[in-house]
Coordinates of C-alpha atoms in Angstrom, one line a residue:
X75 CA 89.4 127.4 91.8
X76 CA 89.2 126.8 87.9
X77 CA 92.3 129.1 88.0
X78 CA 94.4 126.9 90.5
X79 CA 93.3 123.8 88.6
X80 CA 94.5 125.5 85.2
X81 CA 97.6 126.3 86.7
X82 CA 98.2 123.1 88.0
X83 CA 97.8 121.5 84.7
X84 CA 100.1 124.0 83.0
X85 CA 102.9 123.7 85.6
X86 CA 102.7 120.0 85.0
X87 CA 102.9 119.7 81.5
X88 CA 105.3 122.3 81.2
X89 CA 107.6 120.9 83.9
X90 CA 106.3 117.3 83.1
X91 CA 105.2 117.3 86.8
X92 CA 103.2 114.3 87.1
X93 CA 99.8 115.2 88.6
X94 CA 96.1 114.7 87.5
X95 CA 94.2 117.5 86.3
X96 CA 91.1 118.1 88.6
X97 CA 87.7 119.1 87.3
X98 CA 86.9 122.9 87.0
X99 CA 85.3 124.6 89.6
X100 CA 84.5 127.7 91.5
X101 CA 87.3 130.2 92.4
X102 CA 89.7 129.0 95.1
X103 CA 89.5 130.7 98.4
X104 CA 91.1 134.3 98.1
X105 CA 94.4 134.6 99.5
X106 CA 97.3 132.4 99.1
X107 CA 100.9 132.9 100.4
X108 CA 102.6 132.8 96.8
X109 CA 100.7 133.7 93.9
X110 CA 103.7 134.4 91.6
X111 CA 103.0 131.2 90.0
X112 CA 99.5 129.5 89.6
X113 CA 99.6 126.0 91.0
X114 CA 100.5 123.3 88.5
X115 CA 99.0 120.2 87.4
X116 CA 100.1 118.5 90.6
X117 CA 99.1 121.0 92.7
X118 CA 96.4 120.7 95.1
X119 CA 93.3 121.6 93.1
X120 CA 90.2 119.9 94.3
X121 CA 90.1 116.9 92.5
X122 CA 93.5 116.7 91.0
X123 CA 95.2 113.9 92.7
X124 CA 98.6 114.5 93.7
X125 CA 101.7 112.5 93.4
X126 CA 105.5 112.5 93.7
X127 CA 104.9 113.6 90.1
X128 CA 101.6 112.1 89.3
X129 CA 100.6 108.8 90.5
X130 CA 97.6 106.5 90.0
X131 CA 97.3 102.9 89.2
X132 CA 94.8 101.1 87.0
X133 CA 92.0 100.4 89.4
X134 CA 94.1 101.5 92.3
X135 CA 95.2 104.8 91.7
X136 CA 99.1 105.4 92.0
X137 CA 99.6 103.7 88.3
X138 CA 100.5 100.3 89.1
X139 CA 99.7 100.8 93.0
X140 CA 97.5 98.7 95.4
X141 CA 95.1 99.9 98.0
X142 CA 96.7 101.3 101.2
X143 CA 97.9 98.3 103.8
X144 CA 98.6 100.5 106.6
X145 CA 97.0 103.6 108.3
X146 CA 99.6 106.2 107.4
X147 CA 97.9 108.8 109.9
X148 CA 100.2 111.7 108.6
X149 CA 99.3 111.3 105.2
X150 CA 97.1 114.6 104.1
X151 CA 94.9 115.9 101.3
X152 CA 95.2 119.3 100.3
X153 CA 92.0 120.5 98.8
X154 CA 90.1 123.4 97.4
X155 CA 86.3 123.3 97.5
X156 CA 86.3 120.0 98.6
X157 CA 88.3 118.7 95.7
X158 CA 91.4 116.9 96.1
X159 CA 94.6 118.6 94.3
X160 CA 97.9 117.3 96.1
X161 CA 99.1 115.1 98.9
X162 CA 101.1 116.3 102.0
X163 CA 102.8 114.7 105.2
X164 CA 101.9 115.8 108.5
X165 CA 105.3 116.2 110.5
X166 CA 104.1 118.2 113.7
X167 CA 100.8 118.6 115.1
X168 CA 100.4 122.2 113.2
X169 CA 102.7 121.5 110.1
X170 CA 102.9 119.6 107.1
X171 CA 105.4 119.2 104.0
X172 CA 104.1 119.4 100.6
X173 CA 105.5 120.4 97.0
X174 CA 106.1 123.9 96.4
X175 CA 104.1 123.9 93.2
X176 CA 101.2 122.7 95.1
X177 CA 100.9 125.9 97.1
X178 CA 101.5 128.5 94.6
X179 CA 99.0 131.0 93.6
X180 CA 96.9 129.7 96.5
X181 CA 96.1 131.8 99.8
X182 CA 94.2 128.9 101.9
X183 CA 93.8 125.2 101.7
X184 CA 91.5 122.9 103.3
X185 CA 93.3 119.7 104.8
X186 CA 92.0 116.2 105.3
X187 CA 94.3 114.4 107.5
X188 CA 94.6 110.9 108.5
X189 CA 92.0 109.2 106.4
X190 CA 92.5 106.6 103.5
X191 CA 89.5 108.2 101.7
X192 CA 90.3 111.5 100.5
X193 CA 86.5 112.7 100.9
X194 CA 85.8 111.5 104.5
X195 CA 86.9 110.4 107.7
X196 CA 90.0 111.9 109.5
X197 CA 90.6 115.2 110.6
X198 CA 89.9 118.2 108.8
X199 CA 91.6 121.5 109.2
X200 CA 92.4 124.8 107.6
X201 CA 96.0 126.2 106.5
X202 CA 97.0 129.5 108.2
X203 CA 100.0 130.0 105.9
X204 CA 101.6 128.4 102.9
X205 CA 105.5 128.8 102.6
X206 CA 107.2 127.7 99.6
X207 CA 111.1 127.0 100.1
X208 CA 112.6 130.8 99.3
X209 CA 114.7 129.3 96.4
X210 CA 111.8 127.7 94.4
X211 CA 111.5 129.3 91.2
X212 CA 108.7 127.1 89.3
X213 CA 109.0 123.7 87.6
X214 CA 111.1 122.2 86.1
X215 CA 113.4 123.3 88.7
X216 CA 114.8 122.0 92.4
X217 CA 113.6 123.1 95.7
X218 CA 109.9 122.0 95.0
X219 CA 109.0 121.7 98.7
X220 CA 106.8 123.8 101.1
X221 CA 105.3 124.1 104.3
X222 CA 101.6 124.0 105.2
X223 CA 100.9 125.7 108.9
X224 CA 97.6 124.5 110.2
X225 CA 95.2 127.3 111.5
X226 CA 95.1 124.9 114.8
X227 CA 97.0 121.9 116.1
X228 CA 95.6 118.8 115.5
X229 CA 95.5 115.3 117.2
X230 CA 97.3 113.4 114.7
X231 CA 100.6 111.0 114.7
X232 CA 103.2 113.1 112.8
X233 CA 105.9 111.1 110.5
X234 CA 109.5 111.6 111.5
X235 CA 111.9 112.9 108.6
X236 CA 114.5 110.2 107.7
X237 CA 117.9 110.9 109.1
X238 CA 119.5 110.6 105.5
X239 CA 118.6 110.5 102.0
X240 CA 118.2 106.9 100.3
X241 CA 120.8 105.7 98.5
X242 CA 120.7 104.6 95.0
X243 CA 119.1 101.3 95.1
X244 CA 117.2 101.8 98.1
X245 CA 113.5 100.5 98.5
X246 CA 111.1 103.0 98.7
X247 CA 107.2 103.2 99.2
X248 CA 105.3 106.1 97.5
X249 CA 101.7 107.2 98.8
X250 CA 99.1 109.2 97.1
X251 CA 95.3 109.5 95.6
X252 CA 96.4 110.4 92.0
X253 CA 95.4 109.0 88.4
X254 CA 95.4 105.1 87.8
X255 CA 96.3 105.5 84.4
X256 CA 99.4 107.0 82.9
X257 CA 97.8 109.5 80.4
X258 CA 97.0 113.4 81.6
X259 CA 93.3 113.4 82.3
X260 CA 92.5 109.6 81.8
X261 CA 90.7 109.4 85.1
X262 CA 90.1 111.3 88.2
X263 CA 92.2 110.0 90.5
X264 CA 91.8 107.3 93.3
X265 CA 89.2 108.2 96.1
X266 CA 91.1 105.7 98.4
X267 CA 95.0 106.1 99.5
X268 CA 97.3 104.0 97.1
X269 CA 100.8 102.8 97.8
X270 CA 103.7 101.5 95.7
X271 CA 106.9 99.8 96.4
X272 CA 109.6 101.0 94.1
X273 CA 113.3 102.0 94.4
X274 CA 115.7 104.9 94.1
X275 CA 117.3 105.2 90.6
X276 CA 120.8 106.4 89.5
X277 CA 120.7 110.2 89.1
X278 CA 121.9 109.6 85.6
X279 CA 118.1 108.5 84.9
X280 CA 116.8 111.9 85.7
X281 CA 116.7 114.9 83.3
X282 CA 114.0 117.6 83.7
X283 CA 116.2 120.1 85.5
X284 CA 116.9 117.4 88.2
X285 CA 119.1 118.5 91.2
X286 CA 120.9 115.6 92.6
X287 CA 121.8 117.7 95.6
X288 CA 118.2 118.4 96.9
X289 CA 116.0 115.6 94.7
X290 CA 115.7 112.0 94.4
X291 CA 115.3 110.2 91.0
X292 CA 112.9 107.2 91.2
X293 CA 112.2 104.2 89.2
X294 CA 109.2 104.3 87.7
X295 CA 107.5 102.9 84.2
X296 CA 103.9 103.6 82.7
X297 CA 102.6 100.8 84.7
X298 CA 104.1 101.2 87.9
X299 CA 104.3 105.2 89.1
X300 CA 103.0 108.2 90.9
X301 CA 100.7 110.2 88.7
X302 CA 98.6 113.5 88.4
X303 CA 97.2 114.3 91.6
X304 CA 100.1 112.6 93.9
X305 CA 102.1 115.6 93.9
X306 CA 103.6 116.8 97.1
X307 CA 102.5 113.1 99.0
X308 CA 105.2 111.2 100.9
X309 CA 108.1 108.9 99.5
X310 CA 108.9 106.4 102.5
X311 CA 111.7 104.5 103.9
X312 CA 111.9 102.2 106.7
X313 CA 114.1 102.5 109.4
X314 CA 114.2 101.1 112.7
X315 CA 110.8 99.2 112.1
X316 CA 108.8 102.5 111.0
X317 CA 108.1 104.5 107.9
X318 CA 110.5 107.7 107.8
X319 CA 109.7 110.7 105.4
X320 CA 112.1 110.9 102.9
X321 CA 110.9 112.6 100.0
X322 CA 107.8 114.6 98.4
X323 CA 106.4 113.8 94.8
X324 CA 107.6 116.5 92.5
X325 CA 107.2 116.0 88.4
X326 CA 108.4 113.3 85.6
X327 CA 111.8 112.6 85.5
X328 CA 112.0 113.2 81.6
X329 CA 109.9 116.1 81.1
X330 CA 107.3 113.7 79.9
X331 CA 103.6 114.2 79.9
X332 CA 102.9 110.8 80.5
X333 CA 103.3 109.3 84.0
X334 CA 106.4 107.1 84.2
X335 CA 107.7 108.4 81.0
X336 CA 111.5 108.0 80.9
X337 CA 111.2 105.5 83.6
X338 CA 111.8 108.0 86.4
X339 CA 109.9 110.2 88.6
X340 CA 111.4 113.1 90.5
X341 CA 110.8 113.7 94.2
X342 CA 112.1 116.6 96.5
X343 CA 114.4 115.0 98.9
X344 CA 112.9 116.1 102.1
X345 CA 116.0 115.2 104.3
X346 CA 118.1 117.5 102.2
X347 CA 115.7 120.4 103.5
X348 CA 115.4 119.2 107.0
X349 CA 117.2 122.6 108.5
X350 CA 114.8 125.0 106.4
X351 CA 111.8 122.7 107.4
X352 CA 112.7 122.7 111.3
X353 CA 113.9 126.3 111.4
X354 CA 110.8 127.6 109.6
X355 CA 108.4 125.5 111.6
X356 CA 110.4 126.1 114.9
X357 CA 110.7 122.5 115.4
X358 CA 114.2 122.4 116.7

């Protein structure tokens, strides 16, 4: 587990990914789908909060966020040894979407689904397969998306993937258990799920290997942003009176080790990967 956390941190700093570094622990369960690159700071490391590139708000975790105002039954915590590392979203009774850097270097993860508390409640499950996008080559870089297949179907409420990518200026909502302060390692992340309302930035606001064809540039500041521990977690858009999944937290938008640095955070555009997601998970 220590290796996982260390890798996650390394990936975070090197790629400016925004996640919180979890405390060291025993080695993670043997056997991970992809081991070429060890998980980075946003990767689930038991205790590292996930975030669209780090999240965390003073006192409320996602930096500048507030306690979750709704159930969000599809929101999930990826864990190793009981410690949170990344977020994920349930999209069917046996599949979740997260960031590829959250599963790299891992062979098995535990998942807590549908609870606002990352340490209790909800449904517990174990991964059967961890599948990063075949074009993912590590951070910084695009295609930072992965699927987690559970070892058994769960009785949960999946979130639907949005029909289209949110346009520049669109209102979006971020969810996560990440840090509540912007500097790496400044706290251990939030026990309770946090939310933050923000908007889609112009593509020109994101650097750090940003790829507008399959990533989203999200407005953020050091006072309001996703942070370490928020990686892999959802970016939601409102459609037809309900929330839809549009993105997954990836990394900081300017290769900054400080959450919100550069006034942007990069999210993987889940809608751009719909075909791969649905064909791989057999959802169509």
